[in-house]
CSV table of C-alpha atoms in Angstrom, one decimal:
chain,number,residue,atom,x,y,z
A,826,MET,CA,47.0,12.1,6.1
A,827,GLU,CA,45.1,15.1,4.9
A,828,GLY,CA,44.7,13.5,1.5
A,829,LYS,CA,43.2,10.4,3.1
A,830,LEU,CA,40.8,12.5,5.1
A,831,GLY,CA,39.9,14.5,2.0
A,832,CYS,CA,39.2,11.2,0.0
A,833,PHE,CA,37.1,9.9,2.9
A,834,ALA,CA,35.1,13.1,3.1
A,835,ARG,CA,34.5,13.1,-0.6
A,836,PHE,CA,33.5,9.4,-0.4
A,837,PHE,CA,31.1,10.1,2.5
A,838,LEU,CA,29.5,13.1,0.7
A,839,SER,CA,29.0,11.1,-2.5
A,840,SER,CA,27.6,8.2,-0.5
A,841,LYS,CA,25.1,10.1,1.7
A,842,PRO,CA,22.1,9.5,-0.6
A,843,TYR,CA,22.8,5.8,-0.7
A,844,ILE,CA,23.4,5.5,3.1
A,845,ALA,CA,20.2,7.6,3.8
A,846,MET,CA,18.0,5.4,1.6
A,847,ILE,CA,19.4,2.1,2.9
A,848,CYS,CA,18.8,3.2,6.5
A,849,LEU,CA,15.3,4.3,5.5
A,850,GLN,CA,14.6,0.8,4.2
A,851,PHE,CA,15.5,-0.7,7.6
A,852,GLY,CA,13.1,1.8,9.2
A,853,TYR,CA,10.3,0.7,6.8
A,854,ALA,CA,11.1,-3.0,7.4
A,855,GLY,CA,10.7,-2.5,11.2
A,856,MET,CA,7.4,-0.7,10.6
A,857,ASN,CA,6.1,-3.6,8.6
A,858,ILE,CA,6.9,-6.1,11.3
A,859,ILE,CA,5.5,-4.0,14.2
A,860,THR,CA,2.4,-3.0,12.2
A,861,LYS,CA,1.6,-6.6,11.2
A,862,VAL,CA,1.6,-7.6,14.9
A,863,SER,CA,-0.6,-4.7,15.8
A,864,LEU,CA,-3.1,-5.4,13.0
A,865,ASP,CA,-3.2,-9.1,13.9
A,866,GLY,CA,-4.0,-8.0,17.4
A,867,GLY,CA,-7.2,-6.3,16.2
A,868,MET,CA,-6.3,-2.7,15.7
A,869,SER,CA,-8.2,-0.9,13.0
A,870,HIS,CA,-5.9,0.2,10.1
A,871,TYR,CA,-8.0,3.4,9.7
A,872,VAL,CA,-7.3,4.4,13.3
A,873,LEU,CA,-3.6,3.4,13.0
A,874,VAL,CA,-3.2,5.8,10.0
A,875,VAL,CA,-4.7,8.7,12.1
A,876,TYR,CA,-2.5,8.1,15.1
A,877,ARG,CA,0.5,7.6,12.9
A,878,HIS,CA,0.3,11.0,11.2
A,879,ALA,CA,-0.7,12.7,14.4
A,880,PHE,CA,2.6,11.4,15.9
A,881,ALA,CA,4.4,12.4,12.7
A,882,THR,CA,3.0,16.0,12.8
A,883,ALA,CA,3.9,16.4,16.5
A,884,ALA,CA,7.5,15.1,15.9
A,885,ILE,CA,8.3,17.3,12.9
A,886,ALA,CA,6.4,20.5,13.7
A,887,PRO,CA,9.0,21.9,16.2
A,888,PHE,CA,11.9,21.5,13.8
A,889,ALA,CA,9.9,23.0,10.9
A,890,ILE,CA,8.8,26.0,13.0
A,891,ILE,CA,12.3,26.8,14.4
A,892,LEU,CA,14.6,25.9,11.5
A,893,GLU,CA,12.6,27.2,8.6
A,894,ARG,CA,11.0,30.3,10.1
A,895,ASN,CA,13.0,32.6,7.8
A,896,ILE,CA,12.9,30.6,4.6
A,897,ARG,CA,9.3,29.3,4.6
A,898,PRO,CA,7.5,30.4,1.3
A,899,LYS,CA,4.0,31.7,1.2
A,900,ILE,CA,1.3,29.1,0.6
A,901,THR,CA,-0.7,29.9,-2.5
A,902,PHE,CA,-3.9,28.2,-3.5
A,903,SER,CA,-2.1,26.0,-6.1
A,904,ILE,CA,0.5,24.9,-3.5
A,905,PHE,CA,-2.2,24.2,-1.0
A,906,MET,CA,-4.0,22.0,-3.5
A,907,GLN,CA,-0.8,20.1,-4.2
A,908,MET,CA,-0.4,19.5,-0.4
A,909,PHE,CA,-4.0,18.4,-0.2
A,910,VAL,CA,-3.4,15.9,-3.0
A,911,LEU,CA,-0.2,14.7,-1.3
A,912,GLY,CA,-2.1,14.1,2.0
A,913,LEU,CA,-4.8,12.2,0.0
A,914,LEU,CA,-2.3,10.0,-1.9
A,915,GLY,CA,0.1,9.3,0.9
A,916,PRO,CA,-1.6,9.1,4.3
A,917,VAL,CA,-5.1,8.2,3.1
A,918,ILE,CA,-5.0,6.1,0.0
A,919,ASP,CA,-1.6,4.5,0.1
A,920,GLN,CA,-1.4,3.6,3.8
A,921,ASN,CA,-5.0,2.5,4.3
A,922,PHE,CA,-4.9,0.3,1.3
A,923,TYR,CA,-1.4,-1.0,2.2
A,924,TYR,CA,-2.4,-1.8,5.7
A,925,ALA,CA,-5.5,-3.6,4.5
A,926,GLY,CA,-3.4,-5.6,2.1
A,927,LEU,CA,-0.9,-6.3,4.8
A,928,LYS,CA,-3.7,-7.5,7.1
A,929,PHE,CA,-4.9,-9.9,4.4
A,930,THR,CA,-1.5,-11.2,3.5
A,931,SER,CA,2.0,-11.2,5.1
A,932,PRO,CA,4.8,-8.7,5.5
A,933,THR,CA,7.0,-10.4,2.9
A,934,PHE,CA,4.2,-10.7,0.4
A,935,SER,CA,3.3,-7.0,0.9
A,936,CYS,CA,6.8,-5.9,0.4
A,937,ALA,CA,7.2,-8.1,-2.7
A,938,MET,CA,4.1,-6.4,-4.2
A,939,SER,CA,5.5,-3.0,-3.3
A,940,ASN,CA,8.6,-3.8,-5.3
A,941,MET,CA,6.5,-2.7,-8.3
A,942,LEU,CA,7.0,0.8,-7.0
A,943,PRO,CA,10.3,1.6,-9.0
A,944,ALA,CA,8.7,0.4,-12.2
A,945,MET,CA,5.5,2.4,-11.7
A,946,THR,CA,7.5,5.5,-10.7
A,947,PHE,CA,9.8,5.2,-13.7
A,948,VAL,CA,7.0,4.9,-16.1
A,949,MET,CA,5.1,7.8,-14.6
A,950,ALA,CA,8.3,9.9,-14.5
A,951,VAL,CA,8.9,9.2,-18.2
A,952,LEU,CA,5.3,10.2,-19.0
A,953,CYS,CA,5.6,13.4,-16.9
A,954,ARG,CA,8.9,14.1,-18.6
A,955,MET,CA,10.9,14.0,-15.3
A,956,GLU,CA,13.0,11.2,-16.7
A,957,LYS,CA,14.7,11.2,-20.1
A,958,LEU,CA,14.5,7.9,-21.8
A,959,ASN,CA,16.9,7.4,-24.7
A,960,LEU,CA,17.2,3.7,-25.5
A,961,ARG,CA,20.3,4.4,-27.6
A,962,THR,CA,22.3,5.1,-24.4
A,963,VAL,CA,23.5,2.3,-22.1
A,964,ARG,CA,22.3,4.0,-18.9
A,965,SER,CA,18.7,4.2,-20.2
A,966,GLN,CA,18.9,0.5,-21.3
A,967,ALA,CA,20.2,-0.3,-17.8
A,968,LYS,CA,17.2,1.4,-16.1
A,969,VAL,CA,14.7,-0.3,-18.4
A,970,VAL,CA,16.3,-3.7,-17.9
A,971,GLY,CA,16.6,-3.2,-14.1
A,972,THR,CA,12.9,-2.2,-13.9
A,973,ILE,CA,11.9,-5.4,-15.8
A,974,PHE,CA,14.1,-7.5,-13.5
A,975,THR,CA,12.6,-5.9,-10.5
A,976,VAL,CA,9.0,-6.6,-11.6
A,977,ALA,CA,9.9,-10.1,-12.7
A,978,GLY,CA,11.4,-10.8,-9.3
A,979,ALA,CA,8.4,-9.5,-7.4
A,980,MET,CA,6.1,-11.5,-9.6
A,981,LEU,CA,8.2,-14.6,-9.1
A,982,MET,CA,7.9,-14.2,-5.3
A,983,THR,CA,4.2,-13.8,-5.6
A,984,LEU,CA,3.3,-16.6,-8.0
A,985,TYR,CA,5.9,-19.2,-7.2
A,986,LYS,CA,6.6,-20.6,-3.8
A,987,GLY,CA,8.7,-23.8,-4.2
A,988,ASN,CA,10.2,-25.6,-1.3
A,989,VAL,CA,10.6,-24.1,2.2
A,990,VAL,CA,14.1,-22.8,2.9
A,991,GLU,CA,15.1,-23.8,6.4
A,992,LEU,CA,17.1,-21.3,8.4
A,993,PHE,CA,18.8,-22.1,11.6
A,994,TRP,CA,17.0,-19.5,13.7
A,995,THR,CA,13.5,-20.5,12.6
A,996,LYS,CA,13.8,-23.7,14.6
A,997,HIS,CA,14.0,-21.9,17.9
A,998,VAL,CA,11.2,-19.4,17.5
A,999,HIS,CA,8.4,-19.4,20.1
A,1000,PRO,CA,5.6,-21.8,19.0
A,1001,HIS,CA,3.0,-19.1,19.5
A,1002,TYR,CA,4.4,-17.1,16.6
A,1003,ALA,CA,4.6,-20.3,14.5
A,1004,GLU,CA,0.8,-20.9,15.1
A,1005,THR,CA,0.0,-17.3,14.3
A,1006,THR,CA,2.1,-17.5,11.1
A,1007,SER,CA,0.3,-20.6,10.0
A,1008,ALA,CA,-3.1,-19.1,10.6
A,1009,THR,CA,-2.0,-16.0,8.7
A,1010,SER,CA,-0.8,-18.1,5.8
A,1011,ASP,CA,-4.2,-19.8,5.6
A,1012,SER,CA,-6.0,-16.5,5.7
A,1013,SER,CA,-3.7,-15.0,3.1
A,1014,ASP,CA,-4.4,-17.9,0.8
A,1015,LYS,CA,-8.1,-17.1,1.1
A,1016,GLU,CA,-7.8,-13.4,0.7
A,1017,TRP,CA,-4.9,-13.4,-1.8
A,1018,VAL,CA,-6.8,-11.7,-4.6
A,1019,THR,CA,-8.2,-9.0,-2.4
A,1020,GLY,CA,-4.9,-8.3,-0.7
A,1021,SER,CA,-3.1,-8.2,-4.1
A,1022,ILE,CA,-5.5,-5.7,-5.6
A,1023,LEU,CA,-5.3,-3.5,-2.5
A,1024,LEU,CA,-1.5,-3.6,-2.5
A,1025,ILE,CA,-1.4,-2.7,-6.2
A,1026,ILE,CA,-3.6,0.3,-5.6
A,1027,ALA,CA,-1.4,1.4,-2.7
A,1028,THR,CA,1.7,1.1,-4.8
A,1029,PHE,CA,0.2,3.2,-7.5
A,1030,ALA,CA,-0.8,5.8,-5.0
A,1031,TRP,CA,2.7,5.8,-3.5
A,1032,ALA,CA,4.3,6.3,-6.9
A,1033,SER,CA,2.0,9.2,-7.6
A,1034,PHE,CA,2.9,10.6,-4.2
A,1035,PHE,CA,6.6,10.7,-5.2
A,1036,ILE,CA,5.8,12.4,-8.5
A,1037,VAL,CA,3.6,15.1,-6.9
A,1038,GLN,CA,6.1,15.6,-4.1
A,1039,ASN,CA,8.9,16.2,-6.6
A,1040,VAL,CA,6.8,18.9,-8.3
A,1041,THR,CA,5.7,20.5,-5.1
A,1042,MET,CA,9.2,20.8,-3.7
A,1043,ARG,CA,10.3,22.9,-6.7
A,1044,ARG,CA,7.9,25.6,-5.7
A,1045,TYR,CA,7.7,25.1,-1.9
A,1046,THR,CA,11.4,25.1,-0.9
A,1047,ALA,CA,11.0,24.3,2.8
A,1048,PRO,CA,11.1,20.4,3.1
A,1049,LEU,CA,10.5,20.3,6.9
A,1050,SER,CA,7.4,22.6,6.7
A,1051,LEU,CA,6.1,20.6,3.6
A,1052,THR,CA,6.5,17.3,5.5
A,1053,CYS,CA,4.7,18.8,8.6
A,1054,LEU,CA,1.8,20.2,6.5
A,1055,VAL,CA,1.3,17.1,4.5
A,1056,CYS,CA,1.2,15.0,7.7
A,1057,PHE,CA,-1.2,17.4,9.3
A,1058,ILE,CA,-3.5,17.5,6.3
A,1059,GLY,CA,-3.3,13.7,6.0
A,1060,THR,CA,-4.3,13.4,9.7
A,1061,LEU,CA,-7.4,15.5,9.1
A,1062,GLN,CA,-8.3,13.6,6.0
A,1063,SER,CA,-7.8,10.3,7.8
A,1064,ILE,CA,-10.0,11.3,10.7
A,1065,VAL,CA,-12.9,12.0,8.2
A,1066,VAL,CA,-12.3,8.6,6.5
A,1067,THR,CA,-12.2,6.8,9.9
A,1068,PHE,CA,-15.5,8.4,11.0
A,1069,VAL,CA,-17.1,7.2,7.8
A,1070,MET,CA,-15.6,3.6,7.9
A,1071,GLU,CA,-15.6,2.9,11.7
A,1072,HIS,CA,-18.8,3.6,13.7
A,1073,LYS,CA,-17.7,2.1,17.0
A,1074,PRO,CA,-16.0,4.5,19.5
A,1075,ASP,CA,-14.0,1.6,21.0
A,1076,VAL,CA,-11.7,1.5,17.9
A,1077,TRP,CA,-10.1,4.8,19.1
A,1078,THR,CA,-8.9,3.2,22.3
A,1079,ILE,CA,-5.2,2.9,22.6
A,1080,GLY,CA,-3.0,2.0,25.6
A,1081,TRP,CA,0.6,1.3,26.5
A,1082,ASP,CA,0.8,-1.7,24.2
A,1083,MET,CA,1.9,-2.7,20.7
A,1084,ASN,CA,-0.7,-0.5,19.1
A,1085,LEU,CA,0.9,2.6,20.7
A,1086,LEU,CA,4.3,1.4,19.6
A,1087,ALA,CA,3.1,0.8,16.1
A,1088,ALA,CA,1.5,4.2,15.8
A,1089,ALA,CA,4.5,6.1,17.3
A,1090,TYR,CA,7.1,4.2,15.3
A,1091,ALA,CA,5.3,4.5,12.0
A,1092,GLY,CA,4.6,8.2,12.6
A,1093,ILE,CA,8.0,9.3,13.7
A,1094,VAL,CA,10.2,7.0,11.6
A,1095,SER,CA,8.1,6.0,8.5
A,1096,SER,CA,6.3,9.3,8.1
A,1097,SER,CA,8.1,12.3,9.4
A,1098,ILE,CA,11.7,11.2,9.0
A,1099,ALA,CA,11.0,9.2,5.9
A,1100,TYR,CA,9.1,12.0,4.1
A,1101,TYR,CA,11.8,14.5,5.0
A,1102,VAL,CA,14.8,12.3,3.9
A,1103,GLN,CA,13.0,11.2,0.7
A,1104,GLY,CA,12.4,14.8,-0.2
A,1105,LEU,CA,16.0,15.8,0.3
A,1106,VAL,CA,17.3,12.9,-1.7
A,1107,MET,CA,14.7,13.3,-4.4
A,1108,GLU,CA,15.6,17.0,-4.8
A,1109,LYS,CA,19.1,15.9,-5.8
A,1110,ARG,CA,18.7,12.5,-7.5
A,1111,GLY,CA,15.0,12.4,-8.6
A,1112,PRO,CA,12.1,10.1,-7.7
A,1113,VAL,CA,13.3,7.0,-9.5
A,1114,PHE,CA,16.5,7.0,-7.4
A,1115,VAL,CA,14.4,7.1,-4.2
A,1116,THR,CA,12.1,4.3,-5.2
A,1117,ALA,CA,14.9,2.1,-6.5
A,1118,PHE,CA,15.8,1.1,-3.0
A,1119,SER,CA,12.4,-0.3,-2.0
A,1120,PRO,CA,13.4,-3.9,-3.0
A,1121,LEU,CA,15.9,-3.9,-0.1
A,1122,MET,CA,12.9,-3.6,2.3
A,1123,MET,CA,11.5,-6.9,1.1
A,1124,ILE,CA,14.7,-8.7,1.7
A,1125,ILE,CA,15.1,-7.2,5.2
A,1126,VAL,CA,11.5,-8.0,6.0
A,1127,ALA,CA,11.8,-11.5,4.8
A,1128,ILE,CA,14.8,-12.1,7.2
A,1129,MET,CA,13.2,-10.2,10.1
A,1130,GLY,CA,9.8,-11.9,9.5
A,1131,SER,CA,11.4,-15.4,9.6
A,1132,PHE,CA,13.3,-14.5,12.8
A,1133,ILE,CA,10.5,-12.7,14.7
A,1134,LEU,CA,7.3,-14.0,13.3
A,1135,ALA,CA,8.5,-17.5,12.2
A,1136,GLU,CA,7.4,-16.6,8.6
A,1137,LYS,CA,8.4,-19.2,6.1
A,1138,ILE,CA,10.8,-18.4,3.4
A,1139,TYR,CA,10.3,-20.2,0.1
A,1140,MET,CA,12.7,-20.9,-2.7
A,1141,GLY,CA,10.6,-18.7,-5.0
A,1142,GLY,CA,11.2,-15.9,-2.6
A,1143,VAL,CA,15.0,-16.4,-2.7
A,1144,MET,CA,15.1,-16.6,-6.5
A,1145,GLY,CA,12.8,-13.5,-6.7
A,1146,SER,CA,15.1,-11.7,-4.3
A,1147,ILE,CA,18.1,-12.4,-6.5
A,1148,LEU,CA,16.3,-11.0,-9.5
A,1149,ILE,CA,15.2,-7.9,-7.6
A,1150,VAL,CA,18.8,-7.2,-6.4
A,1151,ILE,CA,20.1,-7.5,-9.9
A,1152,GLY,CA,17.4,-5.1,-11.1
A,1153,LEU,CA,18.1,-2.7,-8.2
A,1154,TYR,CA,21.8,-2.5,-9.0
A,1155,SER,CA,21.0,-2.1,-12.7
A,1156,VAL,CA,18.7,0.9,-12.1
A,1157,LEU,CA,21.1,2.4,-9.6
A,1158,TRP,CA,24.0,2.0,-12.1
A,1159,GLY,CA,22.0,3.8,-14.8
A,1160,LYS,CA,21.1,6.6,-12.4
A,1161,TYR,CA,24.7,6.9,-11.2
A,1162,LYS,CA,25.9,7.2,-14.8
A,1163,GLU,CA,23.2,9.8,-15.5
A,1164,TYR,CA,24.2,11.8,-12.4
A,1165,LYS,CA,27.9,11.7,-13.3
A,1166,GLU,CA,27.2,12.8,-16.9
A,1167,LYS,CA,25.1,15.7,-15.5
A,1168,GLU,CA,27.8,16.6,-13.0
A,1169,LEU,CA,30.5,16.5,-15.7
A,1170,ALA,CA,28.3,18.7,-18.0
A,1171,GLU,CA,27.9,21.3,-15.2
A,1172,GLN,CA,31.7,21.3,-14.6
A,1173,ILE,CA,32.3,22.0,-18.3
A,1174,LEU,CA,29.6,24.6,-18.5
A,1175,ASP,CA,30.7,26.6,-15.5
A,1176,PRO,CA,34.0,27.8,-16.9
A,1177,VAL,CA,32.3,28.6,-20.2
A,1178,LYS,CA,29.7,30.6,-18.4
A,1179,THR,CA,32.5,32.4,-16.4
A,1180,ASN,CA,34.5,33.1,-19.6
A,1181,SER,CA,31.4,34.3,-21.4
A,1182,GLY,CA,30.6,36.4,-18.5
A,1183,ASN,CA,34.1,37.9,-18.5
A,1184,ASN,CA,33.9,38.4,-22.2
A,1185,ASN,CA,30.6,40.1,-21.8
A,1186,ASN,CA,32.2,42.3,-19.2
A,1187,ASN,CA,35.1,43.1,-21.4
A,1188,ASN,CA,32.9,43.8,-24.3
A,1189,GLN,CA,30.7,46.0,-22.2
A,1190,MET,CA,33.8,47.9,-20.9
A,1191,MET,CA,34.9,48.5,-24.5
A,1192,ILE,CA,31.5,49.7,-25.5
A,1193,ASP,CA,31.4,52.1,-22.6
A,1194,PHE,CA,34.9,53.3,-23.5
A,1195,VAL,CA,33.9,53.9,-27.1
A,1196,GLU,CA,30.7,55.6,-26.1
A,1197,ALA,CA,32.6,57.9,-23.7
A,1198,ASN,CA,35.1,58.8,-26.5
A,1199,ASP,CA,32.2,59.5,-28.9
A,1200,LEU,CA,30.7,61.7,-26.2
A,1201,GLU,CA,33.9,63.6,-25.8
A,1202,MET,CA,34.3,64.0,-29.5
A,1203,GLN,CA,30.7,65.3,-29.8
A,1204,LYS,CA,31.4,67.7,-27.0
A,1205,ASP,CA,34.5,69.0,-28.8
A,1206,VAL,CA,32.5,69.4,-32.0
A,1207,MET,CA,29.7,71.2,-30.2
A,1208,TYR,CA,32.3,73.5,-28.4
A,1209,LYS,CA,33.9,74.3,-31.7
A,1210,THR,CA,30.6,75.1,-33.4
A,1211,SER,CA,29.4,77.1,-30.5
A,1212,VAL,CA,32.4,79.5,-30.6
A,1213,PRO,CA,31.2,82.9,-32.2
A,1214,THR,CA,32.8,83.6,-35.5
A,1215,ILE,CA,33.9,87.2,-36.3
A,1216,ALA,CA,33.5,88.4,-39.8
A,1217,ILE,CA,36.4,90.7,-40.9
A,1218,SER,CA,36.0,92.6,-44.1
A,1219,ALA,CA,39.5,92.9,-45.5
A,1220,PRO,CA,40.5,93.5,-49.0
A,1221,ILE,CA,41.3,90.2,-50.7
A,1222,PRO,CA,44.3,90.5,-52.8
A,1223,THR,CA,43.7,89.5,-56.3
A,1224,PRO,CA,46.3,87.2,-57.7
A,1225,PRO,CA,48.4,88.5,-60.5
A,1226,MET,CA,47.1,87.9,-64.0
A,1227,ILE,CA,49.1,85.3,-65.8
A,1228,ALA,CA,49.1,85.5,-69.6
A,1229,VAL,CA,48.5,82.2,-71.0
A,1230,GLU,CA,49.1,81.6,-74.6
A,1231,ALA,CA,46.1,80.0,-76.3
A,1232,PRO,CA,46.8,76.9,-78.2
A,1233,ARG,CA,47.2,77.4,-81.8
A,1234,VAL,CA,44.8,75.8,-84.0
């Protein structure tokens, strides 16, 4: 029984990063659906970003203040600048451009474009030397092939529609959502180019956010405090951007409606919890592992969008989803093999370090012993040389003369 519990505990510990990232994708999928409804209702995406990070700051601040009061490092100027860049990349650039692209397109289309995130992050990580790429190894080949499949699947979903796939629950959706979806489809056809460009910029900013976050967490080792400060700085930056872009005071009005739910849900789940969980997983597995799960969000959103918003699912989307899943598992397999090799190398190096440490201790003990003996010998010599010698003048007996016959010539 104990053996089974031990195996289950080990399995759970090894599966925690996967479970955390899968749950996070469900949270992101819900945010996409709720935010789409709020944006279609007329809410400004600039104001939504401000309220989102205000909720995120309020939600994470108590935990950061209490739990990390003794381990919070000092904020230097370089660390502050990294936090400033994180707030600019994540809350301001990424989310404003993403919400604008989401407003011009649809949740499934936006998630499909966001599936370029693992490819962008992988390329940037290789350029920044955070990822080692050795095409002679199978794990590196798997990561490269998985990235290519992921991008191909996302492009297939974007460029090819095909026939509509009828699902049994789409026939019973309220007609109001069906009309809204058709109108959204028409507008997305008109604004397709603009929405695609905005989503690509947002994805690039998101990938850059992961790279900078990984660098910052190596120096500022308080993930809750880092999340809170990034959300707070992002809130201030978003307020400035909103005042520049929105000149009507009515846009700040928010009531007990879908706008409040979208801001609170996105702030608490998609910002505070997501940033914190991503940081913890990234610290152990790296930024590529974190972004490799983003294709799951597209599949979840496609199903939820068809169920809630009566969004149509096309054959191209299904085929693209299959390619994305293949690419996802290929990248994850490569990362898993890399992690296992690293773990095995650490297990091999630990006894070597221990033995070398013991040998060093033994060698040091021998050196100390020899030095002590040398010191004692030197003391003895000094003691012997320091003893006063007494000269006694006594007659030295002369040895008897021995007659030696000289050799004859």
